[in-house]
Structures are given as C-alpha cells and as structure tokens.
Short mmCIF file of C-alpha atoms in Angstrom, two decimals:
data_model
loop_
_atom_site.label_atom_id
_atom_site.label_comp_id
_atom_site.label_asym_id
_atom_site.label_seq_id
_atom_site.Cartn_x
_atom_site.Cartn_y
_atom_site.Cartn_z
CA UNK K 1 23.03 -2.40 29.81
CA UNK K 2 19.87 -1.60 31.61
CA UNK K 3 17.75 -3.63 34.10
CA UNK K 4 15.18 -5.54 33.07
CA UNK K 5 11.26 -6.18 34.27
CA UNK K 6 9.80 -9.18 34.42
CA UNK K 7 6.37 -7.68 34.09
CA UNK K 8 7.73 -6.32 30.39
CA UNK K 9 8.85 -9.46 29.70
CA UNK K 10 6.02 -11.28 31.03
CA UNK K 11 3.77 -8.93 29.12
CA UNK K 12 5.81 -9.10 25.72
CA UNK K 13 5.32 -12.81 26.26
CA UNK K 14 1.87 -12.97 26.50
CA UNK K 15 1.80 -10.55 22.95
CA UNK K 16 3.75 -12.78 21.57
CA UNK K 17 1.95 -15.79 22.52
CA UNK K 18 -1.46 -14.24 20.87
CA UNK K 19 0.38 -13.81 17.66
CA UNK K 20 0.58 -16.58 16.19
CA UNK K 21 -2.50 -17.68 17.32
CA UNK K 22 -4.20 -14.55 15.01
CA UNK K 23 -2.06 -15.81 12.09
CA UNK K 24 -3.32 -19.10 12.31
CA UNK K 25 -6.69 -17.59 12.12
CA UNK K 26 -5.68 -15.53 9.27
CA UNK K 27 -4.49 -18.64 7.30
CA UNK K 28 -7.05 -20.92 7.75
CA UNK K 29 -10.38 -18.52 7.76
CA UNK K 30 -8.76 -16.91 4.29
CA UNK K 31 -10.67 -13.95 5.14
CA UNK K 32 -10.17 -10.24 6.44
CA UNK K 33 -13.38 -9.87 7.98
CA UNK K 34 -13.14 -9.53 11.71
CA UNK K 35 -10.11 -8.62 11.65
CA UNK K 36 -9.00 -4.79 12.52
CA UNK K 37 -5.92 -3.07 10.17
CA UNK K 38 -6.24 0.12 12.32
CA UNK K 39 -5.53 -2.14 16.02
CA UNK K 40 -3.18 -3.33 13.86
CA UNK K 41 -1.52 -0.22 12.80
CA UNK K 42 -1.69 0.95 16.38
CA UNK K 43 -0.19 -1.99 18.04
CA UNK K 44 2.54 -2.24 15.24
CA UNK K 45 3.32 1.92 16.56
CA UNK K 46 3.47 0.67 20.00
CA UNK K 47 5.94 -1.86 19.09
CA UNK K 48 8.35 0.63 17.53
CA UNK K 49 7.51 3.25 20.64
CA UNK K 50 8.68 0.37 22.87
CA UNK K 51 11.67 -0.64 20.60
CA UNK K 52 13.27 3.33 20.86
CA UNK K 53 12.38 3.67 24.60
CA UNK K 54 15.02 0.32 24.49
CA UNK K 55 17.35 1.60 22.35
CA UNK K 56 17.25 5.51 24.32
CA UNK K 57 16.65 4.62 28.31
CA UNK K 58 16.97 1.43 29.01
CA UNK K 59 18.98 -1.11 26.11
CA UNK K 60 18.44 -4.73 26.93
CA UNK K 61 17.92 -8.14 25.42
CA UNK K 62 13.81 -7.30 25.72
CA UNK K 63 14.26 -5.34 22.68
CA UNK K 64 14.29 -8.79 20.96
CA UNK K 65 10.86 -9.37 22.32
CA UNK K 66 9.94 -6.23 20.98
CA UNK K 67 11.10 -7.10 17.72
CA UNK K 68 9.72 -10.68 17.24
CA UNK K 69 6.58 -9.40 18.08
CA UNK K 70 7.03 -6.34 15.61
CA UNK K 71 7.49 -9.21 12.97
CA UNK K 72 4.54 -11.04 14.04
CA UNK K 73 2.12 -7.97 13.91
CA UNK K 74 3.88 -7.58 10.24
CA UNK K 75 3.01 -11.22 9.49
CA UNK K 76 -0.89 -10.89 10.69
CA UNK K 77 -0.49 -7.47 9.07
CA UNK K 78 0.60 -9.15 5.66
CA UNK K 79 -1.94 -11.45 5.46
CA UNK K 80 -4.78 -9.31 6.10
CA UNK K 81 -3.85 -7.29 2.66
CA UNK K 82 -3.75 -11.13 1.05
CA UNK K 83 -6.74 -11.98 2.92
CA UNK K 84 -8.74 -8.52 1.99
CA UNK K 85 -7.80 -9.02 -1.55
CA UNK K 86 -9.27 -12.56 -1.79
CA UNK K 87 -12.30 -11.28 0.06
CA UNK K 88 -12.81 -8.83 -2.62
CA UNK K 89 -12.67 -11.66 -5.66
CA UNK K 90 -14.68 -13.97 -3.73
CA UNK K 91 -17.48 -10.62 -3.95
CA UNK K 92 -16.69 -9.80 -7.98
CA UNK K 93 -15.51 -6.47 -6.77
#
C-alpha cells in the first residue's frame, strides 16, 4: 500500500461534506433549475480519474473517499433526472 496525503484527504472531505448538502437542496426545492448536469458529469469523471490513479499508482484506503463521494455525485445526479422530470409536468410539457 501507498502513502497517503492529508491534503487528498482533506480535500475529498470537504467534497464530501458539500454533497449532501446539494442533495438536501435537491429534495426539498423539487426542482432542477440551478442546478448543472454537465458540472455534474464532469465532477462524476473526476471521481473515476481519481479512483484508477488509486487503484494504478498509489492503492490506499482514500479510494473509499473517492467512492462515497462517486455515490453522492450519483445521488445529486439521480435526483436531478427526478427533479427535471417534475419540472417539466409542473410546465405541461
């Protein structure tokens, strides 16, 4: 097993804490507006970028930061489709 960094850690952390935070938001506003499926898409991609670098160069227990996070993003990411899709009924479309 690799070394780790505190400042990835640190930095998955703070991710991590934002998360749940935006899927609050998503739950209770019921709405996609504001919200961003392309930042999404490319945070999500960054996740899995950081996930191989793990499993190629340097494996460690981070990788499960990496993961929960992926999960979250995939949670916010869910409910934006839900969200969208109520959006579009609420505007008869």
């Amino acid at each position: 097993m690799g070394s780790f960094s505190v400042f990835e850690i640190c930095m998955l952390l703070c991710f991590g804490a934002s998360w749940p935070v935006s899927i609050y938001k998503s739950w209770t506003s019921r709405t996609a507006k504001g919200k961003s499926f392309l930042f999404m898409c490319f945070l999500f991609v960054g996740y899995i970028f950081g996930i191989l670098h793990k499993i190629f160069y340097h494996p460690d227990f981070v990788i499960a930061l990496y993961a929960l996070n992926l999960l979250l993003i995939s949670t916010d990411a869910c409910l934006y489709f839900k969200n969208k899709k109520s959006d579009a009924e609420r505007e008869g479309i």
